Short mmCIF file of C-alpha atoms in Angstrom, two decimals:
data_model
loop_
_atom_site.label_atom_id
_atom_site.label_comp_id
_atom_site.label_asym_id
_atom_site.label_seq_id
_atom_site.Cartn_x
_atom_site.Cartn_y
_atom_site.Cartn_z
CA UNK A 1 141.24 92.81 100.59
CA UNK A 2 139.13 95.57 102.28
CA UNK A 3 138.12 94.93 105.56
CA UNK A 4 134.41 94.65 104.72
CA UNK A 5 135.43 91.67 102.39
CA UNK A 6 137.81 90.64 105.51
CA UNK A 7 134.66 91.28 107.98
CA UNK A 8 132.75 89.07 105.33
CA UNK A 9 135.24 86.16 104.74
CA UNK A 10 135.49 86.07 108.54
CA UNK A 11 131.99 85.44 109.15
CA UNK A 12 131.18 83.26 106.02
CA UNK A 13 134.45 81.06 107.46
CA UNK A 14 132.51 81.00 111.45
CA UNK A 15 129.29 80.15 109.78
CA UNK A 16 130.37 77.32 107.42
CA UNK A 17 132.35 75.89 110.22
CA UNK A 18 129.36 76.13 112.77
CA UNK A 19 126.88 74.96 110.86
CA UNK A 20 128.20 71.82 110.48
CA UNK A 21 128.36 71.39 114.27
CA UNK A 22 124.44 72.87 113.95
CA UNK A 23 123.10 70.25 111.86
CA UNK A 24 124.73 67.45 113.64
CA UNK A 25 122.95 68.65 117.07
CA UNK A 26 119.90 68.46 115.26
CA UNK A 27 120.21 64.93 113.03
CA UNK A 28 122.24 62.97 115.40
CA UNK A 29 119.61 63.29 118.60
CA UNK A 30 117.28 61.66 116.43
CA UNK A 31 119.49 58.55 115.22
CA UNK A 32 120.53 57.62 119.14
CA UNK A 33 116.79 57.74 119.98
CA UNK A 34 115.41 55.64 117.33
CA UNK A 35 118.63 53.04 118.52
CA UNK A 36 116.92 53.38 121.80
CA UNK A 37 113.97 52.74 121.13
CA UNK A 38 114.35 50.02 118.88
CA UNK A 39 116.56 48.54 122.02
CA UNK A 40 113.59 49.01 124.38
CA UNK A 41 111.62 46.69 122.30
CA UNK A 42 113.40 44.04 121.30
CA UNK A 43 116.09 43.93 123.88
CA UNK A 44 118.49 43.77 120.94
CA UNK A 45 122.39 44.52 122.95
CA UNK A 46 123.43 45.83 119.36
CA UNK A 47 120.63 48.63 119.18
CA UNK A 48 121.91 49.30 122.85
CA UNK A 49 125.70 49.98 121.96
CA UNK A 50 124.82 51.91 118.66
CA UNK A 51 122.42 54.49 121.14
CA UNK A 52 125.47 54.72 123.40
CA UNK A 53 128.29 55.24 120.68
CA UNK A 54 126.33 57.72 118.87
CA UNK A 55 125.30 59.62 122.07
CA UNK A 56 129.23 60.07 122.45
CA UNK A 57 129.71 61.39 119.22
CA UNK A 58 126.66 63.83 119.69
CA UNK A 59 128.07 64.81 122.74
CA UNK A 60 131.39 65.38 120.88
CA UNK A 61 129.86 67.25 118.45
CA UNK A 62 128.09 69.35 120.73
CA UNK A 63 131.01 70.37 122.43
CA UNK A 64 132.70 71.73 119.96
CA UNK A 65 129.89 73.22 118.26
CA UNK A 66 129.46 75.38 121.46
CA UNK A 67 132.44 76.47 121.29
CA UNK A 68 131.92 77.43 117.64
CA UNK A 69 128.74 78.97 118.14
CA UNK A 70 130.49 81.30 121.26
CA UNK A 71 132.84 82.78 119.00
CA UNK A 72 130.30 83.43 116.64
CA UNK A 73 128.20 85.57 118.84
CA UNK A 74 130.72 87.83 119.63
CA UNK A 75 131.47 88.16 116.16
CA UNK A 76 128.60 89.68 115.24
CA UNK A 77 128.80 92.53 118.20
CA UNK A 78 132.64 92.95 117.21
CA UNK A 79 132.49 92.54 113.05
CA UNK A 80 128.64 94.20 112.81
CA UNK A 81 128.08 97.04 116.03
CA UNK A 82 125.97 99.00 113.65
CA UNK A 83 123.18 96.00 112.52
CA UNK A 84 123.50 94.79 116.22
CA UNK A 85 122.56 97.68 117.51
CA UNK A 86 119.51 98.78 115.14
CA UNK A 87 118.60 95.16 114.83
CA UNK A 88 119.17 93.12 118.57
CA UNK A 89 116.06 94.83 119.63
CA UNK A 90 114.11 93.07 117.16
CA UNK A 91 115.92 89.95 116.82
CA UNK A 92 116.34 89.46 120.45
CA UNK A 93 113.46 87.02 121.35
CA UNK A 94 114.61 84.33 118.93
CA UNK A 95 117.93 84.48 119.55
CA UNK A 96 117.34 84.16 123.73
CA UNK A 97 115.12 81.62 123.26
CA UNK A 98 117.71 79.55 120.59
CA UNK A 99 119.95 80.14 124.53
CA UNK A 100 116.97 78.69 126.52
CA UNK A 101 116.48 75.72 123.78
CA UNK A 102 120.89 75.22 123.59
CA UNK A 103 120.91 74.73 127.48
CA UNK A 104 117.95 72.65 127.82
CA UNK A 105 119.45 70.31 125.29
CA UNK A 106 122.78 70.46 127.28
CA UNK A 107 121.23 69.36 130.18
CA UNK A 108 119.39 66.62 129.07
CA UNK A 109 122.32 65.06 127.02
CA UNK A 110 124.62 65.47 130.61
CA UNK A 111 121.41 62.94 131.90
CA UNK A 112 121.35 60.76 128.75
CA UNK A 113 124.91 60.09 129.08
CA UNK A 114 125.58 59.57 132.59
CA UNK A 115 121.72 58.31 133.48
CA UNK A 116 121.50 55.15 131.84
CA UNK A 117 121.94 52.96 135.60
CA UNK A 118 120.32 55.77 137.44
CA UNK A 119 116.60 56.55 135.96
CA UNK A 120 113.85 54.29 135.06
CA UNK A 121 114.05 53.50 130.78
CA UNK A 122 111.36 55.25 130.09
CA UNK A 123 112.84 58.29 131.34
CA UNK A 124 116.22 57.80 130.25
CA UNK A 125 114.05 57.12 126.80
CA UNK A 126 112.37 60.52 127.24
CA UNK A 127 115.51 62.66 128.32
CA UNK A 128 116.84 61.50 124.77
CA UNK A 129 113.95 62.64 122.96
CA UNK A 130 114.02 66.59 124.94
CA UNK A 131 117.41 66.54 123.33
CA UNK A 132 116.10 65.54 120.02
CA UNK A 133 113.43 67.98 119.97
CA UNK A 134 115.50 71.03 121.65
CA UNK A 135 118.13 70.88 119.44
CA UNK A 136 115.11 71.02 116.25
CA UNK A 137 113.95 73.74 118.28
CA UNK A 138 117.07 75.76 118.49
CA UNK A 139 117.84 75.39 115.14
CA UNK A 140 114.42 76.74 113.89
CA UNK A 141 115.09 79.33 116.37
CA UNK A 142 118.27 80.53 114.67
CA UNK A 143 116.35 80.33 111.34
CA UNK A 144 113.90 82.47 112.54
CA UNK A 145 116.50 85.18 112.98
CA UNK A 146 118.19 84.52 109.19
CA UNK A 147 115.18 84.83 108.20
CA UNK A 148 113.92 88.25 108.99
CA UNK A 149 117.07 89.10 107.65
CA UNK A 150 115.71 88.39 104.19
CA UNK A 151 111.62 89.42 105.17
CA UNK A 152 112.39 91.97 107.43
CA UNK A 153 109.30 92.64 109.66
CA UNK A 154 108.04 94.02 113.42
CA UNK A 155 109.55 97.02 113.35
CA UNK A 156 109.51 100.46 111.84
CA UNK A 157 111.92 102.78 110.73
CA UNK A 158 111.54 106.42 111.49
CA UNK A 159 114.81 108.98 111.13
CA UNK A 160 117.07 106.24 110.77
CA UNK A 161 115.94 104.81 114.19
CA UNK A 162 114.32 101.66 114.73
CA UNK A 163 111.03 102.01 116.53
CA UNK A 164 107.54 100.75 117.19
CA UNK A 165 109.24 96.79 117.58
CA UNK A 166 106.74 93.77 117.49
CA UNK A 167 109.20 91.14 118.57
CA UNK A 168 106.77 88.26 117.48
CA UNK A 169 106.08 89.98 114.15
CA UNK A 170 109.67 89.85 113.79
CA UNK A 171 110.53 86.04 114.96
CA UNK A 172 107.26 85.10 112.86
CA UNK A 173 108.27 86.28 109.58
CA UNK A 174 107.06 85.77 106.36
CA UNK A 175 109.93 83.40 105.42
CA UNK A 176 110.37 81.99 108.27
CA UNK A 177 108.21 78.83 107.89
CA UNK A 178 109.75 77.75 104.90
CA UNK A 179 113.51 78.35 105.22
CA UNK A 180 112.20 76.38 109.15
CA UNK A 181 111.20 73.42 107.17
CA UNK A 182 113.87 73.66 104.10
CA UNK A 183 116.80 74.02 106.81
CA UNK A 184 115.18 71.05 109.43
CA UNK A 185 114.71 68.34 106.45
CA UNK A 186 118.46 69.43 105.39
CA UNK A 187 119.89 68.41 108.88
CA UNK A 188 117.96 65.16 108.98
CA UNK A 189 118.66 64.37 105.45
CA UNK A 190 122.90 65.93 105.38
CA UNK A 191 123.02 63.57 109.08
CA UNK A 192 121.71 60.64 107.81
CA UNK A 193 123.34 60.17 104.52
CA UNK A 194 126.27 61.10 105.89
CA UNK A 195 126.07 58.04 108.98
CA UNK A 196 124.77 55.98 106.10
CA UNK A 197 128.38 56.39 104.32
CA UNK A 198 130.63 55.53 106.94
CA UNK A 199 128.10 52.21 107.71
CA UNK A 200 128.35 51.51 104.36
CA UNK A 201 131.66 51.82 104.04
CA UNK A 202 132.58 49.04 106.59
CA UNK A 203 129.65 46.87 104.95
CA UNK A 204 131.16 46.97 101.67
CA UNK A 205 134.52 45.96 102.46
CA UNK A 206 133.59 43.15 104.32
CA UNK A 207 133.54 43.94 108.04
CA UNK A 208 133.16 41.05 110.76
CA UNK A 209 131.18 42.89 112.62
CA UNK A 210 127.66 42.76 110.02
CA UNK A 211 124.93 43.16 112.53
CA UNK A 212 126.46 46.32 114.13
CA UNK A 213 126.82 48.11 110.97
CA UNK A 214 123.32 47.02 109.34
CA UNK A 215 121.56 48.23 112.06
CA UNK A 216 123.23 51.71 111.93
CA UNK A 217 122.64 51.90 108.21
CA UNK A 218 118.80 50.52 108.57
CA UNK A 219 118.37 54.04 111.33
CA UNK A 220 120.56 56.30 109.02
CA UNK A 221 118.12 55.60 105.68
CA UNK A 222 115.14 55.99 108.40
CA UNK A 223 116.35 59.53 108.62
CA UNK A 224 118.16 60.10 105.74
CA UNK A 225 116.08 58.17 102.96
CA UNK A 226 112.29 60.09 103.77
CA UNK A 227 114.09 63.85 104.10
CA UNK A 228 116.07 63.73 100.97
CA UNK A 229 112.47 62.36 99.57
CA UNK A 230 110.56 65.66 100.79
CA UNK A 231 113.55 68.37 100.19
CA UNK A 232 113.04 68.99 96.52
CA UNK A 233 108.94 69.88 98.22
CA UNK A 234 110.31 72.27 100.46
CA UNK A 235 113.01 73.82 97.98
CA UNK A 236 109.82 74.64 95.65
CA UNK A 237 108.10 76.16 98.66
CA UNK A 238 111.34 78.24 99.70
CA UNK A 239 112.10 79.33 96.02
CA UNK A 240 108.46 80.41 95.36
CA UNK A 241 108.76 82.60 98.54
CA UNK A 242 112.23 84.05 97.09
CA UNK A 243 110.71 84.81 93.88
CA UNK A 244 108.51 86.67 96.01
CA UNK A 245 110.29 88.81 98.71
CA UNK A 246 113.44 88.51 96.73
CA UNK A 247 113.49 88.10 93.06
CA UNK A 248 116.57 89.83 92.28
CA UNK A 249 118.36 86.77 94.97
CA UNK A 250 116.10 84.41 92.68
CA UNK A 251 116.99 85.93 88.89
CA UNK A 252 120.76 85.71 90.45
CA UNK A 253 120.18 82.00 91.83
CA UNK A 254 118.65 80.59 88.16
CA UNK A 255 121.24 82.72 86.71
CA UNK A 256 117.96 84.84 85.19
CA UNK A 257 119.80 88.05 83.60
CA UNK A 258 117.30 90.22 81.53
CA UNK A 259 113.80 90.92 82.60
CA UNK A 260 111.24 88.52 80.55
CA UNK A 261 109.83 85.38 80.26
CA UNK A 262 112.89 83.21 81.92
CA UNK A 263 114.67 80.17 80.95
CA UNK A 264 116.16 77.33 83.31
CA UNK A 265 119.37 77.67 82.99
CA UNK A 266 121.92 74.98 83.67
CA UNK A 267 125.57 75.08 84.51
CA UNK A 268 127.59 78.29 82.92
CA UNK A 269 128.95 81.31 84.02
CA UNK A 270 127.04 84.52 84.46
CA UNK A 271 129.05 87.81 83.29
CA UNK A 272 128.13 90.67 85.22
CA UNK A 273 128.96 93.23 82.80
CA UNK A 274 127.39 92.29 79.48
CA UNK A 275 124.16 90.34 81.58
CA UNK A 276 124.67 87.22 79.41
CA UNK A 277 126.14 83.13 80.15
CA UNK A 278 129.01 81.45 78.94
CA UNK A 279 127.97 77.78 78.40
CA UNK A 280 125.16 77.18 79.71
CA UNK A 281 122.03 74.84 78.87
CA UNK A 282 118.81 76.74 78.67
CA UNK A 283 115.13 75.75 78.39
CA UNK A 284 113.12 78.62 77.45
CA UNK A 285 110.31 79.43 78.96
CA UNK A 286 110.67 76.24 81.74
CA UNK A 287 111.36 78.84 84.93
CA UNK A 288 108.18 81.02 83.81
CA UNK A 289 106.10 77.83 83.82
CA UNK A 290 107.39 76.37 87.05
CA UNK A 291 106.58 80.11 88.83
CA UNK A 292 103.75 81.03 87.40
CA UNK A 293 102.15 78.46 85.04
CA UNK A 294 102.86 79.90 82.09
CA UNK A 295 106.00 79.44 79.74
CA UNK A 296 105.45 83.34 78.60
CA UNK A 297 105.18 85.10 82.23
CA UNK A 298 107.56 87.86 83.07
CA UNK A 299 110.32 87.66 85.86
CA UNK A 300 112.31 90.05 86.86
CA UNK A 301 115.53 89.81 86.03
CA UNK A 302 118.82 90.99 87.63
CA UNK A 303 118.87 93.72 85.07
CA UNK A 304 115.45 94.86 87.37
CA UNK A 305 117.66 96.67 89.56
CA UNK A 306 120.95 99.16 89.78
CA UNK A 307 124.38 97.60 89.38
CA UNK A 308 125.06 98.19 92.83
CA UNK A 309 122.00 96.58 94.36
CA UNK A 310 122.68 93.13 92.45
CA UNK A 311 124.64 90.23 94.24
CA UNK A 312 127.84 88.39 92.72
CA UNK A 313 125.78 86.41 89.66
CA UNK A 314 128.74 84.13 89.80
CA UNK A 315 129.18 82.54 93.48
CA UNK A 316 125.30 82.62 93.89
CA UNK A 317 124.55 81.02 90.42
CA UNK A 318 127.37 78.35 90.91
CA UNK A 319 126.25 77.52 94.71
CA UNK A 320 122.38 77.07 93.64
CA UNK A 321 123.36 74.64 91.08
CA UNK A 322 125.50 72.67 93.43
CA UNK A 323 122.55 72.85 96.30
CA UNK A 324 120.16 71.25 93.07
CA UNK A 325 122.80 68.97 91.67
CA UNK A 326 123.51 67.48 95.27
CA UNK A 327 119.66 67.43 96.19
CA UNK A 328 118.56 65.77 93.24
CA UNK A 329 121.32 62.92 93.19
CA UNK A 330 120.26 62.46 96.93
CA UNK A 331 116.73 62.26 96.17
CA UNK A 332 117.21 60.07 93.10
CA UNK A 333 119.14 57.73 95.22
CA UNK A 334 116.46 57.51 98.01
CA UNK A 335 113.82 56.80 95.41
CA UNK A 336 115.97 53.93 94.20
CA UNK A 337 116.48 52.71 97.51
CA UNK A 338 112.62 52.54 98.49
CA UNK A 339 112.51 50.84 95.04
CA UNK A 340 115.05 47.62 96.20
CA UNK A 341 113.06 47.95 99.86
CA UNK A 342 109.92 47.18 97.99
CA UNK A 343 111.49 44.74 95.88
CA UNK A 344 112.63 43.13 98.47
CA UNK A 345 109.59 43.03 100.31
CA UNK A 346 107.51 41.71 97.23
CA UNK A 347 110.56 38.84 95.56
CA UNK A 348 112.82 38.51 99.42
CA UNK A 349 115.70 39.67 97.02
CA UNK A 350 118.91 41.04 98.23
CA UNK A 351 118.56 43.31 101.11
CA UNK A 352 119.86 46.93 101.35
CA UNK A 353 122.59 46.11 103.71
CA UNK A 354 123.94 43.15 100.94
CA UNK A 355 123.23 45.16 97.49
CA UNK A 356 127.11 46.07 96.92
CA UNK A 357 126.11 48.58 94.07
CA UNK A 358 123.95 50.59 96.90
CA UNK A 359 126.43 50.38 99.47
CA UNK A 360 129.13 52.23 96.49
CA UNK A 361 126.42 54.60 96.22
CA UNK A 362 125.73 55.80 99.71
CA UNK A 363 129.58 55.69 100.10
CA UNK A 364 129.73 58.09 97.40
CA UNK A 365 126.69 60.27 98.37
CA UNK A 366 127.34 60.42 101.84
CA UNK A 367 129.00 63.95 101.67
CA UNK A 368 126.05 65.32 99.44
CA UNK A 369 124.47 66.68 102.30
CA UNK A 370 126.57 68.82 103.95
CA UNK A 371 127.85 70.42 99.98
CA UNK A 372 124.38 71.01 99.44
CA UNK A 373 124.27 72.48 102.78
CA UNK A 374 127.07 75.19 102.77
CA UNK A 375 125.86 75.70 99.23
CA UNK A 376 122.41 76.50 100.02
CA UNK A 377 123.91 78.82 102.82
CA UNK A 378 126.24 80.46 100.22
CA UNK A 379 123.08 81.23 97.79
CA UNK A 380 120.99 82.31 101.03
CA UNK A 381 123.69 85.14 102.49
CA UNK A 382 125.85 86.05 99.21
CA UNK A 383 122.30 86.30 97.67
CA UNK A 384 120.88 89.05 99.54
CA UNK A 385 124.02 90.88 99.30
CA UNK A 386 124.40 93.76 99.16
CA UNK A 387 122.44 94.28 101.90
CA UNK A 388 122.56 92.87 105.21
CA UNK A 389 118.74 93.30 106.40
CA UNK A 390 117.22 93.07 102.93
CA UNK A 391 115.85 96.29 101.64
CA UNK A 392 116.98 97.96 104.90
CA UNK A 393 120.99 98.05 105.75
CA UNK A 394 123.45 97.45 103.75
CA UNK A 395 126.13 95.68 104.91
CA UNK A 396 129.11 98.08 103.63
CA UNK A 397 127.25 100.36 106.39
CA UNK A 398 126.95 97.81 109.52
CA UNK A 399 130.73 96.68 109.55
CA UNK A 400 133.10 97.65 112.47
CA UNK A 401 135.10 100.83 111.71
CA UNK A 402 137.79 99.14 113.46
CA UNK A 403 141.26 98.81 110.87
CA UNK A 404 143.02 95.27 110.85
CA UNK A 405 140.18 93.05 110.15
CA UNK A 406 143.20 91.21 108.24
CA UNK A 407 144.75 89.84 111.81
CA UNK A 408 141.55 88.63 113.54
CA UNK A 409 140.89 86.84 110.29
CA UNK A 410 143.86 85.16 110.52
CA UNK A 411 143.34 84.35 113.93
CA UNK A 412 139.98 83.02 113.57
CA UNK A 413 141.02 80.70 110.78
CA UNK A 414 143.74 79.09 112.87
CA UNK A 415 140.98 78.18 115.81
CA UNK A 416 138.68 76.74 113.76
CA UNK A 417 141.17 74.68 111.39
CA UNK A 418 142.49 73.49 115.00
CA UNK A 419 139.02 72.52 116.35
CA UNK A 420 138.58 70.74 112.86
CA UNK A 421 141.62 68.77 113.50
CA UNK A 422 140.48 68.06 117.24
CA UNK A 423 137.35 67.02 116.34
CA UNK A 424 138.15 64.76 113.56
CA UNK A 425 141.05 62.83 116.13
CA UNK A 426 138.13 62.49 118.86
CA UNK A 427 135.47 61.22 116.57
CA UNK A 428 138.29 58.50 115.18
CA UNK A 429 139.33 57.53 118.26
CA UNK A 430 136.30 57.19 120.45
CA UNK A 431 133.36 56.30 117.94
CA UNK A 432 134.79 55.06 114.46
CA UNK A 433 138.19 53.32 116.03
CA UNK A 434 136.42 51.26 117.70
CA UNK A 435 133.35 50.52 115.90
CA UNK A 436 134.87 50.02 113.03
CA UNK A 437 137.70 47.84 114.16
CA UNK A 438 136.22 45.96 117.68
CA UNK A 439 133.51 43.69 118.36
CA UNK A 440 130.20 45.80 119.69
CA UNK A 441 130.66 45.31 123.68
CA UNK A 442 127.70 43.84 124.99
CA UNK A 443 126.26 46.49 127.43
CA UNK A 444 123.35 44.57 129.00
CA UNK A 445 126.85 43.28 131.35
CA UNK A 446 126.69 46.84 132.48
CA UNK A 447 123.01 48.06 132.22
CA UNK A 448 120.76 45.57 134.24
CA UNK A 449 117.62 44.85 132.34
CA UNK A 450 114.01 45.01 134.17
CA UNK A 451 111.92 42.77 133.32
CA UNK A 452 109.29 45.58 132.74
CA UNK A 453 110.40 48.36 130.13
CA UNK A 454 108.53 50.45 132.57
CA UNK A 455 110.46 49.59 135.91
CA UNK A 456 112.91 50.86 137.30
CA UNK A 457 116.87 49.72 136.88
CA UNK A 458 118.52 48.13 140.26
CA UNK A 459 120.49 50.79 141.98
CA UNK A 460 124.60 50.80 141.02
CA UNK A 461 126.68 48.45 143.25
CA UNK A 462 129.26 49.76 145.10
#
C-alpha cells in the first residue's frame, strides 16, 4: 500500500476503535442515572447495585477511551500537518471545548464513584447527571468538527491561505444539527441494545438472580427501545441534508450511478467502471419520490462528476446498506416490543423480561448498534472521499510527507488490539463475573439511608 492508504487505514483503525469507547461515555451515564434515580425513590437495594456496577464499567470504559482518544489527537498533527494547519484555526473552538466538556465529565465521575458516603443524595444524584450531560455534550462537540468537514463554513480562502475565520460559523455548520442528533440517538440506541443483550442473555438461560437482571433490561429498553424508535427520523433528516451539500456521497450511498430520476436500490455491487450493479433489487423511481416528491425528479448521479472526484461506490454502497439493514431490524424490534408492553398492559400477559422469543431477539440484536455505527461512520468519511474538507482539500494533499507510514501502522494496530484485550478482561472480571454469576450485594449495609432523600448521609466511621 501507499502511505496515503497506510495514513488512511491508520486513522479509519483509531477511529473505529475510539468510537466505541465514545458512544459508551455517552449511553452508559444515562443508564447508571436512571438506576439512581429509580433507587432514590423506591429505596429498591437492586436499583442501588445496578447504578454502582454500571458506574464501574463507565468508568472502565472511560479510561480506556481516553487513552484512545490521546493517541488519536496526535494522529491527526502527525498523519495530516497540512489540514491541521489550514484547518485548527477554524476547528479549534469545538475541539477545546469537546477538552473542557471530557474533563468536566472526568471530574464528576471521580465524585460519583468515590462520593456516594460523602455528599448529600441529591448531589451525588446530580454529579451523575453533569456526567450524563457532559459526555452528550462532548460528543456533539466532536460532531460539530466532522461536520464542517462535510459543510465547510467560517472561513475564506484567499491564495491558498485560510483567512477571514468565524469560529462560530464554523462550529455551527449547516450539518451540524443533524449529524448532532443522528450521532446522539445512535449512542443511546447502540448502548442500550447492547446492555439489553447481555441482560437478556442471563434471563433466558435461567439465571437465579431474576430481579437483578430485569431491572437492568427494564433501563436498557428505556434507552434503547425510544432511540432506535426515532433513528430512522433523524436518518431522513441527515440524508436529505446529504442530498443537499453532498449528492455525489448520497448517489454513492443509494448506489445511484447515472444522473436521472433514481431508483432504491437494494443489496448489489456497484462497478466503478461501466456505472452499473450486479444484483441488485431496484424500485424505480422510489429514491426520486422519497427526495423530492416525485417518482420522475432528477438526482445527480455519481456519473455528475469526474472519475477522480467520486468515492469507492463499493465500501460506501455496502456500509449504507448495513447502517439501514441494522437500523431497521432495531427499529422493527422496538416497535414489537412497545407492542407486548401494551399488550401487557391491556390482557397482564407475559411480561418483557419472561417472553423467551424477545429475550432470543435482543440477544441477537444486541450488536446491531455498534455495526450500524462503524457503518454509518464508514459511509460518512469514505463518502466524502476524495477530499478531506469537502470541496476544499483533498486528502492525497494533507497527508504527512513522512516515508514508513507502514511501521506506525503496525504499531498502532498492536496498542489498540491490546487495549481491546484489556478492556474486554476488566469488563469480565469486575462487572459481568460477578453479576452474572453472584448474588447482587446489598449496598444499603454500606450506604446509610436518610430518612429524607434530601438529607444528608451520616459521616464514614472510622
Amino acid at each position: 500500500m501507499s502511505d496515503l492508504m497506510f495514513a488512511r487505514s491508520q486513522m479509519a483503525m483509531s477511529l473505529a476503535f475510539h468510537i466505541v469507547f465514545a458512544v459508551v461515555g455517552i449511553g452508559m451515564p444515562a443508564l447508571m442515572v436512571i438506576a439512581e434515580w429509580r433507587w432514590l425513590k423506591t429505596r429498591d437495594a437492586v436499583q442501588l447495585e445496578l447504578a454502582k456496577r454500571w458506574a464501574k464499567g463507565t468508568a472502565i470504559l472511560f479510561a480506556v477511551g481516553a487513552v484512545s482518544g490521546t493517541v488519536l489527537s496526535f494522529e491527526l498533527g502527525l498523519l495530516w500537518p497540512t489540514f491541521m494547519e489550514h484547518a485548527g484555526a477554524v476547528i479549534g473552538m469545538p475541539f477545546s471545548l469537546e477538552g473542557f466538556a471530557f474533563f468536566t465529565e472526568a471530574i464528576f465521575l471521580g465524585i460519583y464513584l468515590y462520593a456516594w458516603k460523602r455528599i448529600p443524595p441529591r448531589a451525588h444524584f446530580a454529579a451523575g447527571v453533569v456526567v450524563a450531560f457532559s459526555g452528550a455534550l462532548s460528543g456533539a462537540f466532536v460532531v460539530c468538527a466532522n461536520a464542517w468537514m462535510n459543510a465547510p463554513a467560517g472561513f475564506e480562502m484567499v491564495n491558498g491561505q485560510v483567512t477571514n475565520v468565524d469560529p462560530l460559523a464554523a462550529m455551527f455548520n449547516a450539518a451540524a444539527p443533524s449529524q448532532i442528533v443522528h450521532m446522539t440517538l445512535a449512542a443511546y440506541a447502540a448502548t442500550g441494545f447492547a446492555v439489553a443483550g447481555i441482560h437478556a442473555f442471563a434471563l433466558w438461560r435461567g439465571t437465579p438472580h431474576r430481579a437483578f437482571h430485569r431491572a437492568a433490561l427494564q433501563i436498557a429498553l428505556t434507552i434503547g427501545l425510544p432511540t432506535a424508535l426515532l433513528q430512522p427520523l433523524s436518518g431522513d433528516w441527515s440524508a436529505r441534508d446529504v442530498a443537499k451539500r453532498q449528492p455525489v456521497k448520497l448517489a454513492a450511498m443509494e448506489g445511484h450511478l447515472r444522473t436521472g430520476p433514481a431508483a432504491f436500490v437494494i443489496g448489489g455491487w456497484p462497478n466503478e467502471t461501466t456505472l452499473t450493479h450486479t444484483g441488485a433489487i431496484e424500485i424505480p423511481g422510489a429514491l426520486s419520490l422519497l427526495l423530492h416528491g416525485d417518482a420522475q425528479a432528477v438526482v445527480p448521479g455519481v456519473d455528475s462528476v469526474p472519475a477522480e472526484d467520486r468515492p469507492p461506490l463499493g465500501i460506501v454502497h455496502l456500509a449504507f446498506q448495513i447502517m439501514i439493514a441494522c437500523g431497521t431490524i432495531m427499529a422493527a424490534l422496538s416497535l414489537f416490543g412497545a407492542y407486548r408492553w401494551w399488550q401487557r398492559r391491556r390482557e397482564r400477559g407475559v411480561a418483557l423480561p419472561d417472553d423467551r422469543a424477545f429475550l432470543m431477539a435482543l440477544m441477537l440484536a444486541s450488536p446491531l448498534g455498534f455495526i450500524a455505527l462503524e457503518a454509518g461512520w464508514t459511509v460518512t468519511e469514505v463518502g466524502r472521499q476524495p477530499w478531506i474538507v469537502q470541496g476544499v482539500f483533498r486528502t492525497a494533499d494533507a497527508v504527512t510527507p513522512m516515508p514508513g507510514l507502514g511501521v506506525t501502522f503496525a504499531l498502532f494496530t498492536a496498542l489498540y488490539l491490546g487495549l481491546a484485550v484489556a478492556v474486554v478482561f476488566l469488563l469480565w472480571r469486575q462487572i459481568l463475573k460477578t453479576g452474572v454469576t453472584q448474588t447482587p450485594i446489598d449496598l444499603t449495609s454500606e450506604l446509610p439511608i436518610p430518612s429524607r432523600m434530601t438529607g444528608a448521609h451520616p459521616a464514614p466511621r472510622g
